[in-house]
DNA sequence: CACCAAGGTGCAGACACTGCAAACTTGCAG
DNA sequence: CTGCAAGTTTGCAGTGTCTGCACCTTGGTG
């Protein structure tokens, strides 16, 4: 049959749960994009998703999480990916390739990101949580880099590389999530890293 | 007289207001550093500061703000400072010098920052709000850079420079706010910017 | 001294979020 | 197909954040 492989082990129970989850995050994203996150209550979201308010909190700890859908495993995944890059690669290169792999693997829904950015634009403080699932992930990236370089965990260098990489990632997705003229995400990200590797020269300085 | 200029126009009323404000933020910072921000209620803070709960909200919109004391003018201040830098300076240099000026002017209390970092370490998502008063300020920096370079406001380059500068600033203050071995803030910041300007070479690559 | 504006306070109320226990659904074995 | 065990949904009570409003107190001013 055409049934996806996941369906073999997935019963009615798990399917419903997954449906409820996406119904909730869809409702949250749509409503927030329409009226702005402040003018959406959890009751609104639950009602549109067709479940009780209490159930909402069984799936997401807060309104924000329903909109952003943080990836809890991303931190550890990033960690192992960075440690598995070839030894000879410079740190920034390793991080760049790791991120390109990641966005290549995870199929990112452009339309969804456009909506999400509409929300984030009204709440700039969500920016960091939105892209790398928060500052904690960046921390783990910094730790992985420190380990890779045999440096103490609180050394300036790995932290700066991680923070700069996070900056590049945020800028790339922000640009890519613009309604008009959406370029290829991998290209924008590569461009941002290229600029970082060149020391951020002024546009007039580059031929 | 030795009386500061501000005291001339400041009556009892304004003095009390200022005292209440610092009493509240002191109480918030101390309590949060002791027990962690989650285990501190606004009532606790108000009680220690000797005012009513309602009064707390007349001064700060939230617990977090009392601990972080965001600087609302920072965005516009940064903007004019960046636009006033000499024309010939590369963007990253202009931002570096601007930030060095800023931390030189504002007298930053080291002890207070150490406490604040204890809180932030338990709530990494506060990191951005803590240092540049949030992502909105970084946005304004990006806008100022775009204007300076005659680029569209949503161009990749100014956004990336602003984000990278924010990263450097965060890393510098994080390092400086460590209880042990607190180096000079300006030095750490300069070092971070130097690394950025060099394209973040691996430590082994630098002689 | 008398008035006024500004700050402090209490109260009611909206909303976010959590723990608990009851009701219900699904998966599975007998 | 029947019934039990496990997982899910839900209501409810309770805590805590935060806001608008009305009242009161007090410093500044003429």
Short mmCIF file of C-alpha atoms (C1' of nucleotides) in Angstrom, two decimals:
data_model
loop_
_atom_site.label_atom_id
_atom_site.label_comp_id
_atom_site.label_asym_id
_atom_site.label_seq_id
_atom_site.Cartn_x
_atom_site.Cartn_y
_atom_site.Cartn_z
CA UNK A 1 0.00 0.00 0.00
CA UNK A 2 0.88 3.70 -0.21
CA UNK A 3 0.78 3.93 3.56
CA UNK A 4 3.90 5.69 4.87
CA UNK A 5 6.38 3.63 6.83
CA UNK A 6 5.62 5.46 10.04
CA UNK A 7 2.03 4.19 9.94
CA UNK A 8 3.14 0.64 10.56
CA UNK A 9 3.90 1.24 14.20
CA UNK A 10 1.55 4.20 14.57
CA UNK A 11 -1.91 3.35 15.79
CA UNK A 12 -5.02 5.44 15.99
CA UNK A 13 -3.90 6.75 19.31
CA UNK A 14 -0.62 8.24 18.12
CA UNK A 15 -2.21 9.59 14.96
CA UNK A 16 -4.84 11.51 16.88
CA UNK A 17 -2.23 12.88 19.18
CA UNK A 18 -0.16 14.11 16.28
CA UNK A 19 -3.24 15.65 14.68
CA UNK A 20 -4.16 17.47 17.85
CA UNK A 21 -0.64 18.80 18.14
CA UNK A 22 -0.55 20.22 14.63
CA UNK A 23 -4.12 21.51 14.96
CA UNK A 24 -3.04 23.44 18.03
CA UNK A 25 0.14 24.88 16.55
CA UNK A 26 -1.66 25.72 13.29
CA UNK A 27 -4.40 27.51 15.19
CA UNK A 28 -1.84 29.36 17.27
CA UNK A 29 0.20 30.42 14.26
CA UNK A 30 -2.79 31.52 12.18
CA UNK A 31 -4.42 33.47 14.96
CA UNK A 32 -1.16 35.12 16.00
CA UNK A 33 -0.39 36.13 12.43
CA UNK A 34 -3.89 37.59 12.08
CA UNK A 35 -4.28 39.59 15.27
CA UNK A 36 -0.84 39.60 16.87
CA UNK A 37 0.15 37.26 19.65
CA UNK A 38 -1.03 39.60 22.43
CA UNK A 39 -4.57 39.57 21.17
CA UNK A 40 -4.81 35.80 21.13
CA UNK A 41 -5.70 33.89 24.29
CA UNK A 42 -5.02 30.24 24.91
CA UNK A 43 -8.78 29.75 24.98
CA UNK A 44 -9.00 31.10 21.43
CA UNK A 45 -6.35 28.66 20.25
CA UNK A 46 -7.90 25.68 22.00
CA UNK A 47 -11.34 26.56 20.69
CA UNK A 48 -10.17 26.80 17.09
CA UNK A 49 -8.33 23.50 17.49
CA UNK A 50 -11.46 21.91 18.94
CA UNK A 51 -10.02 20.87 22.29
CA UNK A 52 -10.26 22.13 25.84
CA UNK A 53 -7.99 24.79 27.25
CA UNK A 54 -6.46 22.29 29.61
CA UNK A 55 -5.50 20.05 26.74
CA UNK A 56 -3.54 22.87 25.17
CA UNK A 57 -1.21 22.84 28.14
CA UNK A 58 -0.78 19.10 27.81
CA UNK A 59 0.95 19.80 24.51
CA UNK A 60 2.66 23.14 24.91
CA UNK A 61 3.89 24.90 28.03
CA UNK A 62 3.01 28.33 26.66
CA UNK A 63 1.49 30.26 23.77
CA UNK A 64 4.91 31.07 22.40
CA UNK A 65 5.92 27.44 22.21
CA UNK A 66 2.83 26.59 20.18
CA UNK A 67 3.82 29.22 17.63
CA UNK A 68 7.54 28.48 17.55
CA UNK A 69 7.51 24.70 18.11
CA UNK A 70 10.99 24.47 19.64
CA UNK A 71 13.07 21.44 18.76
CA UNK A 72 14.31 19.96 22.02
CA UNK A 73 16.77 17.58 20.42
CA UNK A 74 18.41 20.22 18.26
CA UNK A 75 21.05 20.97 20.88
CA UNK A 76 22.36 17.42 21.18
CA UNK A 77 21.99 16.87 17.44
CA UNK A 78 24.08 19.95 16.71
CA UNK A 79 26.63 18.81 19.24
CA UNK A 80 27.27 15.44 17.63
CA UNK A 81 27.19 16.88 14.12
CA UNK A 82 29.87 19.41 15.03
CA UNK A 83 32.05 16.81 16.71
CA UNK A 84 31.73 14.55 13.65
CA UNK A 85 32.97 17.13 11.14
CA UNK A 86 36.46 16.45 9.70
CA UNK A 87 39.26 17.41 12.04
CA UNK A 88 41.01 19.71 9.56
CA UNK A 89 38.02 22.03 9.03
CA UNK A 90 38.25 25.47 10.62
CA UNK A 91 35.54 25.96 13.29
CA UNK A 92 33.45 28.37 11.28
CA UNK A 93 33.50 26.05 8.28
CA UNK A 94 32.48 23.10 10.40
CA UNK A 95 29.54 25.04 11.79
CA UNK A 96 28.51 26.28 8.38
CA UNK A 97 28.49 22.82 6.84
CA UNK A 98 26.70 21.43 9.86
CA UNK A 99 23.94 24.02 9.51
CA UNK A 100 23.65 23.46 5.76
CA UNK A 101 23.24 19.75 6.43
CA UNK A 102 20.60 20.45 9.04
CA UNK A 103 18.45 22.71 6.87
CA UNK A 104 18.87 20.25 4.02
CA UNK A 105 17.57 17.38 6.13
CA UNK A 106 14.68 19.01 7.96
CA UNK A 107 12.08 19.95 5.39
CA UNK A 108 11.25 23.52 6.31
CA UNK A 109 7.86 24.84 5.31
CA UNK A 110 8.36 28.24 3.75
CA UNK A 111 4.77 29.43 4.07
CA UNK A 112 4.78 28.55 7.74
CA UNK A 113 7.97 30.50 8.30
CA UNK A 114 6.53 33.55 6.59
CA UNK A 115 3.62 33.51 9.01
CA UNK A 116 5.96 32.94 11.91
CA UNK A 117 8.06 35.92 10.93
CA UNK A 118 4.97 38.10 10.88
CA UNK A 119 4.56 37.22 14.53
CA UNK A 120 8.22 37.56 15.38
CA UNK A 121 8.41 41.00 13.79
CA UNK A 122 5.91 42.21 16.37
CA UNK A 123 7.82 40.49 19.19
CA UNK A 124 11.50 40.79 18.34
CA UNK A 125 12.46 39.16 21.62
CA UNK A 126 11.16 35.86 20.28
CA UNK A 127 13.76 36.01 17.53
CA UNK A 128 16.29 33.81 19.27
CA UNK A 129 13.86 31.23 20.54
CA UNK A 130 12.37 31.00 17.08
CA UNK A 131 15.44 29.96 15.15
CA UNK A 132 17.81 27.89 17.21
CA UNK A 133 15.30 27.00 19.92
CA UNK A 134 16.77 29.59 22.22
CA UNK A 135 20.03 30.59 23.78
CA UNK A 136 20.50 27.18 25.40
CA UNK A 137 21.11 25.60 22.01
CA UNK A 138 23.73 28.21 21.18
CA UNK A 139 25.34 27.35 24.49
CA UNK A 140 25.56 23.70 23.51
CA UNK A 141 27.09 24.66 20.19
CA UNK A 142 29.69 26.69 22.05
CA UNK A 143 30.42 23.72 24.31
CA UNK A 144 30.82 21.39 21.36
CA UNK A 145 33.23 23.80 19.71
CA UNK A 146 35.23 24.15 22.91
CA UNK A 147 35.51 20.38 23.15
CA UNK A 148 36.53 20.13 19.52
CA UNK A 149 39.26 22.70 20.06
CA UNK A 150 40.38 21.45 23.45
CA UNK A 151 39.58 24.78 25.04
CA UNK A 152 37.96 25.49 28.41
CA UNK A 153 34.16 25.68 28.16
CA UNK A 154 34.03 29.37 29.08
CA UNK A 155 36.76 30.49 26.69
CA UNK A 156 35.91 33.52 24.58
CA UNK A 157 36.61 31.99 21.20
CA UNK A 158 34.12 29.10 20.99
CA UNK A 159 31.41 31.27 22.52
CA UNK A 160 32.01 33.98 19.97
CA UNK A 161 31.97 31.55 17.05
CA UNK A 162 28.72 30.04 18.29
CA UNK A 163 27.14 33.45 18.82
CA UNK A 164 28.28 34.71 15.42
CA UNK A 165 26.99 31.55 13.74
CA UNK A 166 23.67 32.03 15.49
CA UNK A 167 23.62 35.59 14.22
CA UNK A 168 24.25 34.44 10.66
CA UNK A 169 21.55 31.81 10.93
CA UNK A 170 19.01 34.30 12.25
CA UNK A 171 19.77 36.84 9.56
CA UNK A 172 19.55 34.19 6.85
CA UNK A 173 16.18 32.86 7.96
CA UNK A 174 14.84 36.34 8.53
CA UNK A 175 15.74 37.29 4.99
CA UNK A 176 14.41 34.03 3.61
CA UNK A 177 11.12 34.42 5.48
CA UNK A 178 10.17 37.60 3.69
CA UNK A 179 6.93 37.37 1.71
CA UNK A 180 8.50 38.97 -1.35
CA UNK A 181 11.40 37.46 -3.25
CA UNK A 182 12.24 34.38 -1.15
CA UNK A 183 15.73 33.27 -2.15
CA UNK A 184 17.14 29.81 -1.50
CA UNK A 185 17.84 29.42 2.21
CA UNK A 186 21.13 27.60 1.74
CA UNK A 187 22.41 30.40 -0.48
CA UNK A 188 21.57 33.17 1.96
CA UNK A 189 23.14 31.21 4.79
CA UNK A 190 26.30 30.56 2.79
CA UNK A 191 26.53 34.21 1.90
CA UNK A 192 26.24 35.24 5.54
CA UNK A 193 28.97 32.82 6.58
CA UNK A 194 31.14 33.98 3.72
CA UNK A 195 30.88 37.52 5.05
CA UNK A 196 31.78 36.34 8.54
CA UNK A 197 34.80 34.44 7.27
CA UNK A 198 36.00 37.55 5.43
CA UNK A 199 35.74 39.64 8.60
CA UNK A 200 32.61 41.53 7.55
CA UNK A 201 34.25 43.93 5.08
CA UNK A 202 32.22 46.96 4.03
CA UNK A 203 30.27 46.29 0.80
CA UNK A 204 32.39 48.83 -1.09
CA UNK A 205 35.55 46.98 -0.11
CA UNK A 206 34.55 43.80 -1.88
CA UNK A 207 35.09 43.84 -5.66
CA UNK B 1 28.84 73.16 45.93
CA UNK B 2 29.56 69.48 45.66
CA UNK B 3 25.90 68.82 44.97
CA UNK B 4 25.41 67.21 41.59
CA UNK B 5 23.67 69.28 38.97
CA UNK B 6 20.65 67.03 38.95
CA UNK B 7 19.92 67.76 42.60
CA UNK B 8 19.14 71.38 41.86
CA UNK B 9 15.90 70.55 40.15
CA UNK B 10 15.26 67.36 42.10
CA UNK B 11 12.92 67.75 45.03
CA UNK B 12 11.94 65.31 47.71
CA UNK B 13 9.34 63.85 45.40
CA UNK B 14 11.75 62.89 42.65
CA UNK B 15 14.29 61.61 45.13
CA UNK B 16 11.78 59.25 46.72
CA UNK B 17 10.76 58.03 43.33
CA UNK B 18 14.32 57.28 42.40
CA UNK B 19 14.86 55.55 45.74
CA UNK B 20 11.79 53.38 45.31
CA UNK B 21 12.94 52.42 41.85
CA UNK B 22 16.37 51.29 42.95
CA UNK B 23 14.92 49.63 46.06
CA UNK B 24 12.69 47.56 43.81
CA UNK B 25 15.35 46.58 41.34
CA UNK B 26 17.82 45.84 44.14
CA UNK B 27 15.28 43.64 45.87
CA UNK B 28 14.46 41.88 42.62
CA UNK B 29 18.09 41.26 41.75
CA UNK B 30 19.07 40.06 45.22
CA UNK B 31 16.12 37.72 45.61
CA UNK B 32 16.50 36.33 42.10
CA UNK B 33 20.20 35.70 42.63
CA UNK B 34 19.42 33.93 45.92
CA UNK B 35 16.54 31.65 44.98
CA UNK B 36 16.32 31.85 41.22
CA UNK B 37 13.84 34.05 39.40
CA UNK B 38 11.08 31.43 39.34
CA UNK B 39 10.97 31.20 43.09
CA UNK B 40 10.52 34.91 43.56
CA UNK B 41 7.07 36.48 43.33
CA UNK B 42 6.35 40.11 42.69
CA UNK B 43 4.87 40.22 46.19
CA UNK B 44 8.22 39.14 47.61
CA UNK B 45 10.00 41.90 45.75
CA UNK B 46 7.48 44.57 46.72
CA UNK B 47 7.56 43.49 50.33
CA UNK B 48 11.34 43.63 50.57
CA UNK B 49 11.30 47.03 48.91
CA UNK B 50 8.65 48.21 51.37
CA UNK B 51 5.97 49.13 48.87
CA UNK B 52 2.72 47.57 47.71
CA UNK B 53 2.52 45.05 44.90
CA UNK B 54 0.58 47.49 42.79
CA UNK B 55 3.35 50.03 43.08
CA UNK B 56 5.83 47.55 41.68
CA UNK B 57 3.91 47.56 38.43
CA UNK B 58 3.95 51.34 38.37
CA UNK B 59 7.72 51.06 37.96
CA UNK B 60 8.33 47.86 36.03
CA UNK B 61 6.05 45.99 33.65
CA UNK B 62 7.40 42.62 34.77
CA UNK B 63 9.73 40.78 37.10
CA UNK B 64 12.31 40.44 34.37
CA UNK B 65 12.46 44.15 33.73
CA UNK B 66 13.14 44.85 37.38
CA UNK B 67 16.16 42.56 37.25
CA UNK B 68 17.47 43.69 33.89
CA UNK B 69 16.53 47.38 33.95
CA UNK B 70 16.30 47.86 30.19
CA UNK B 71 17.54 51.15 28.80
CA UNK B 72 14.80 52.52 26.59
CA UNK B 73 16.91 55.27 25.07
CA UNK B 74 19.78 52.98 24.13
CA UNK B 75 18.39 52.34 20.66
CA UNK B 76 18.19 55.98 19.62
CA UNK B 77 21.47 56.78 21.39
CA UNK B 78 23.23 54.02 19.48
CA UNK B 79 21.69 55.22 16.28
CA UNK B 80 23.03 58.76 16.53
CA UNK B 81 26.41 57.55 17.79
CA UNK B 82 26.81 55.30 14.78
CA UNK B 83 25.75 57.98 12.34
CA UNK B 84 28.22 60.42 13.92
CA UNK B 85 31.27 58.19 13.49
CA UNK B 86 33.78 59.36 10.85
CA UNK B 87 32.75 58.52 7.33
CA UNK B 88 35.91 56.63 6.46
CA UNK B 89 35.60 54.04 9.25
CA UNK B 90 34.58 50.53 8.20
CA UNK B 91 31.19 49.56 9.69
CA UNK B 92 32.57 47.09 12.19
CA UNK B 93 35.12 49.62 13.43
CA UNK B 94 32.46 52.28 13.80
CA UNK B 95 30.33 49.93 15.87
CA UNK B 96 33.26 48.83 18.00
CA UNK B 97 34.29 52.38 18.83
CA UNK B 98 30.69 53.31 19.48
CA UNK B 99 30.30 50.49 21.97
CA UNK B 100 33.62 51.30 23.66
CA UNK B 101 32.45 54.88 24.07
CA UNK B 102 29.15 53.70 25.49
CA UNK B 103 30.63 51.40 28.13
CA UNK B 104 33.17 54.10 28.96
CA UNK B 105 30.43 56.66 29.60
CA UNK B 106 27.88 54.58 31.47
CA UNK B 107 29.48 53.54 34.74
CA UNK B 108 28.68 49.86 34.91
CA UNK B 109 28.55 48.25 38.32
CA UNK B 110 30.56 45.05 38.21
CA UNK B 111 29.10 43.47 41.34
CA UNK B 112 25.61 44.07 40.02
CA UNK B 113 26.44 42.43 36.73
CA UNK B 114 27.84 39.38 38.48
CA UNK B 115 24.54 38.95 40.29
CA UNK B 116 22.62 39.54 37.12
CA UNK B 117 24.59 36.88 35.31
CA UNK B 118 23.78 34.39 38.04
CA UNK B 119 20.14 34.94 37.17
CA UNK B 120 20.68 34.92 33.42
CA UNK B 121 22.63 31.66 33.59
CA UNK B 122 19.47 29.98 34.88
CA UNK B 123 17.35 31.68 32.21
CA UNK B 124 19.49 31.82 29.07
CA UNK B 125 16.63 33.30 27.09
CA UNK B 126 17.04 36.53 29.02
CA UNK B 127 20.53 36.88 27.60
CA UNK B 128 19.58 39.17 24.76
CA UNK B 129 17.25 41.40 26.73
CA UNK B 130 19.91 41.74 29.39
CA UNK B 131 22.67 43.25 27.32
CA UNK B 132 21.40 45.40 24.53
CA UNK B 133 17.90 45.79 25.94
CA UNK B 134 16.58 43.22 23.52
CA UNK B 135 16.45 42.48 19.86
CA UNK B 136 14.70 45.76 19.09
CA UNK B 137 17.88 47.67 19.88
CA UNK B 138 19.89 45.45 17.56
CA UNK B 139 17.30 46.20 14.92
CA UNK B 140 17.88 49.92 15.34
CA UNK B 141 21.61 49.40 15.09
CA UNK B 142 21.05 47.53 11.83
CA UNK B 143 18.89 50.37 10.53
CA UNK B 144 21.50 52.96 11.44
CA UNK B 145 24.17 50.95 9.63
CA UNK B 146 21.97 50.58 6.57
CA UNK B 147 21.42 54.33 6.50
CA UNK B 148 25.12 54.98 6.91
CA UNK B 149 25.90 52.68 3.99
CA UNK B 150 23.02 53.78 1.79
CA UNK B 151 21.64 50.26 1.71
CA UNK B 152 18.00 49.12 1.93
CA UNK B 153 16.90 48.54 5.52
CA UNK B 154 16.39 44.81 5.02
CA UNK B 155 19.72 44.17 3.31
CA UNK B 156 21.70 41.24 4.64
CA UNK B 157 24.93 43.09 5.35
CA UNK B 158 23.90 45.70 7.94
CA UNK B 159 21.74 43.14 9.73
CA UNK B 160 24.63 40.72 9.93
CA UNK B 161 27.05 43.33 11.22
CA UNK B 162 24.54 44.39 13.88
CA UNK B 163 23.87 40.80 14.90
CA UNK B 164 27.57 39.93 15.01
CA UNK B 165 28.31 43.04 17.05
CA UNK B 166 25.56 42.07 19.45
CA UNK B 167 27.10 38.63 19.70
CA UNK B 168 30.51 40.10 20.50
CA UNK B 169 28.99 42.41 23.11
CA UNK B 170 27.13 39.55 24.79
CA UNK B 171 30.17 37.32 24.88
CA UNK B 172 32.32 40.12 26.27
CA UNK B 173 29.95 41.00 29.08
CA UNK B 174 29.31 37.35 29.87
CA UNK B 175 33.03 36.78 30.26
CA UNK B 176 33.49 39.96 32.24
CA UNK B 177 30.62 39.08 34.58
CA UNK B 178 32.27 35.96 35.89
CA UNK B 179 32.92 35.99 39.64
CA UNK B 180 36.50 34.81 39.19
CA UNK B 181 39.13 36.75 37.30
CA UNK B 182 37.15 39.71 35.99
CA UNK B 183 39.19 41.30 33.19
CA UNK B 184 38.70 44.83 31.90
CA UNK B 185 35.48 45.03 29.92
CA UNK B 186 36.90 47.23 27.19
CA UNK B 187 39.74 44.75 26.62
CA UNK B 188 37.46 41.74 26.27
CA UNK B 189 35.20 43.63 23.92
CA UNK B 190 38.12 44.78 21.79
CA UNK B 191 39.42 41.23 21.63
CA UNK B 192 36.05 39.91 20.48
CA UNK B 193 35.80 42.54 17.75
CA UNK B 194 39.35 41.84 16.70
CA UNK B 195 38.41 38.21 16.19
CA UNK B 196 35.37 39.21 14.16
CA UNK B 197 37.43 41.53 11.96
CA UNK B 198 39.91 38.71 11.31
CA UNK B 199 37.12 36.36 10.23
CA UNK B 200 37.16 34.23 13.39
CA UNK B 201 40.30 32.21 12.58
CA UNK B 202 40.88 29.06 14.62
CA UNK B 203 43.09 29.73 17.66
CA UNK B 204 45.89 27.61 16.19
CA UNK B 205 45.89 29.71 13.04
CA UNK B 206 46.80 32.87 14.85
CA UNK B 207 50.50 33.20 15.66
"C1'" DC C 1 -2.83 78.05 53.81
"C1'" DA C 2 -5.17 76.13 50.10
"C1'" DC C 3 -5.10 73.98 45.89
"C1'" DC C 4 -3.31 70.78 42.43
"C1'" DA C 5 -0.88 67.30 40.35
"C1'" DA C 6 1.66 63.17 41.02
"C1'" DG C 7 2.58 59.05 43.38
"C1'" DG C 8 0.89 55.08 46.35
"C1'" DT C 9 -2.61 51.78 47.33
"C1'" DG C 10 -6.55 48.53 47.25
"C1'" DC C 11 -9.76 46.10 44.49
"C1'" DA C 12 -11.82 43.77 40.73
"C1'" DG C 13 -10.86 41.27 36.79
"C1'" DA C 14 -8.51 39.10 32.63
"C1'" DC C 15 -5.26 35.79 31.47
"C1'" DA C 16 -1.39 32.22 31.95
"C1'" DC C 17 -0.27 28.12 33.88
"C1'" DT C 18 -0.21 23.77 37.24
"C1'" DG C 19 -1.75 19.73 40.06
"C1'" DC C 20 -5.26 16.61 40.83
"C1'" DA C 21 -8.90 13.45 40.11
"C1'" DA C 22 -12.72 11.89 37.38
"C1'" DA C 23 -14.32 10.42 32.74
"C1'" DC C 24 -13.35 8.61 28.53
"C1'" DT C 25 -10.75 6.08 24.51
"C1'" DT C 26 -7.69 2.99 22.68
"C1'" DG C 27 -4.87 -1.22 22.58
"C1'" DC C 28 -4.65 -5.72 23.71
"C1'" DA C 29 -5.24 -10.15 25.74
"C1'" DG C 30 -8.24 -13.70 27.01
"C1'" DC D 1 -16.49 -9.65 22.01
"C1'" DT D 2 -15.38 -8.58 26.59
"C1'" DG D 3 -12.88 -6.50 29.97
"C1'" DC D 4 -8.73 -4.60 31.85
"C1'" DA D 5 -4.59 -1.57 31.66
"C1'" DA D 6 -2.63 2.37 29.90
"C1'" DG D 7 -2.95 6.69 27.80
"C1'" DT D 8 -5.77 11.11 26.85
"C1'" DT D 9 -9.07 14.57 27.68
"C1'" DT D 10 -11.30 17.44 30.63
"C1'" DG D 11 -13.09 20.25 34.60
"C1'" DC D 12 -11.88 22.47 38.71
"C1'" DA D 13 -9.44 24.74 42.12
"C1'" DG D 14 -5.66 27.49 43.02
"C1'" DT D 15 -1.44 30.49 42.33
"C1'" DG D 16 0.71 34.17 40.07
"C1'" DT D 17 1.25 38.00 36.51
"C1'" DC D 18 -0.44 42.21 35.00
"C1'" DT D 19 -4.01 46.10 33.98
"C1'" DG D 20 -7.65 49.63 34.67
"C1'" DC D 21 -9.97 52.33 37.94
"C1'" DA D 22 -11.07 54.97 41.91
"C1'" DC D 23 -9.50 56.78 46.19
"C1'" DC D 24 -6.21 58.62 49.25
"C1'" DT D 25 -1.95 60.97 50.69
"C1'" DT D 26 1.61 64.22 50.07
"C1'" DG D 27 5.02 67.41 48.03
"C1'" DG D 28 5.12 71.62 45.35
"C1'" DT D 29 3.25 76.11 44.36
"C1'" DG D 30 1.04 80.58 44.49
#
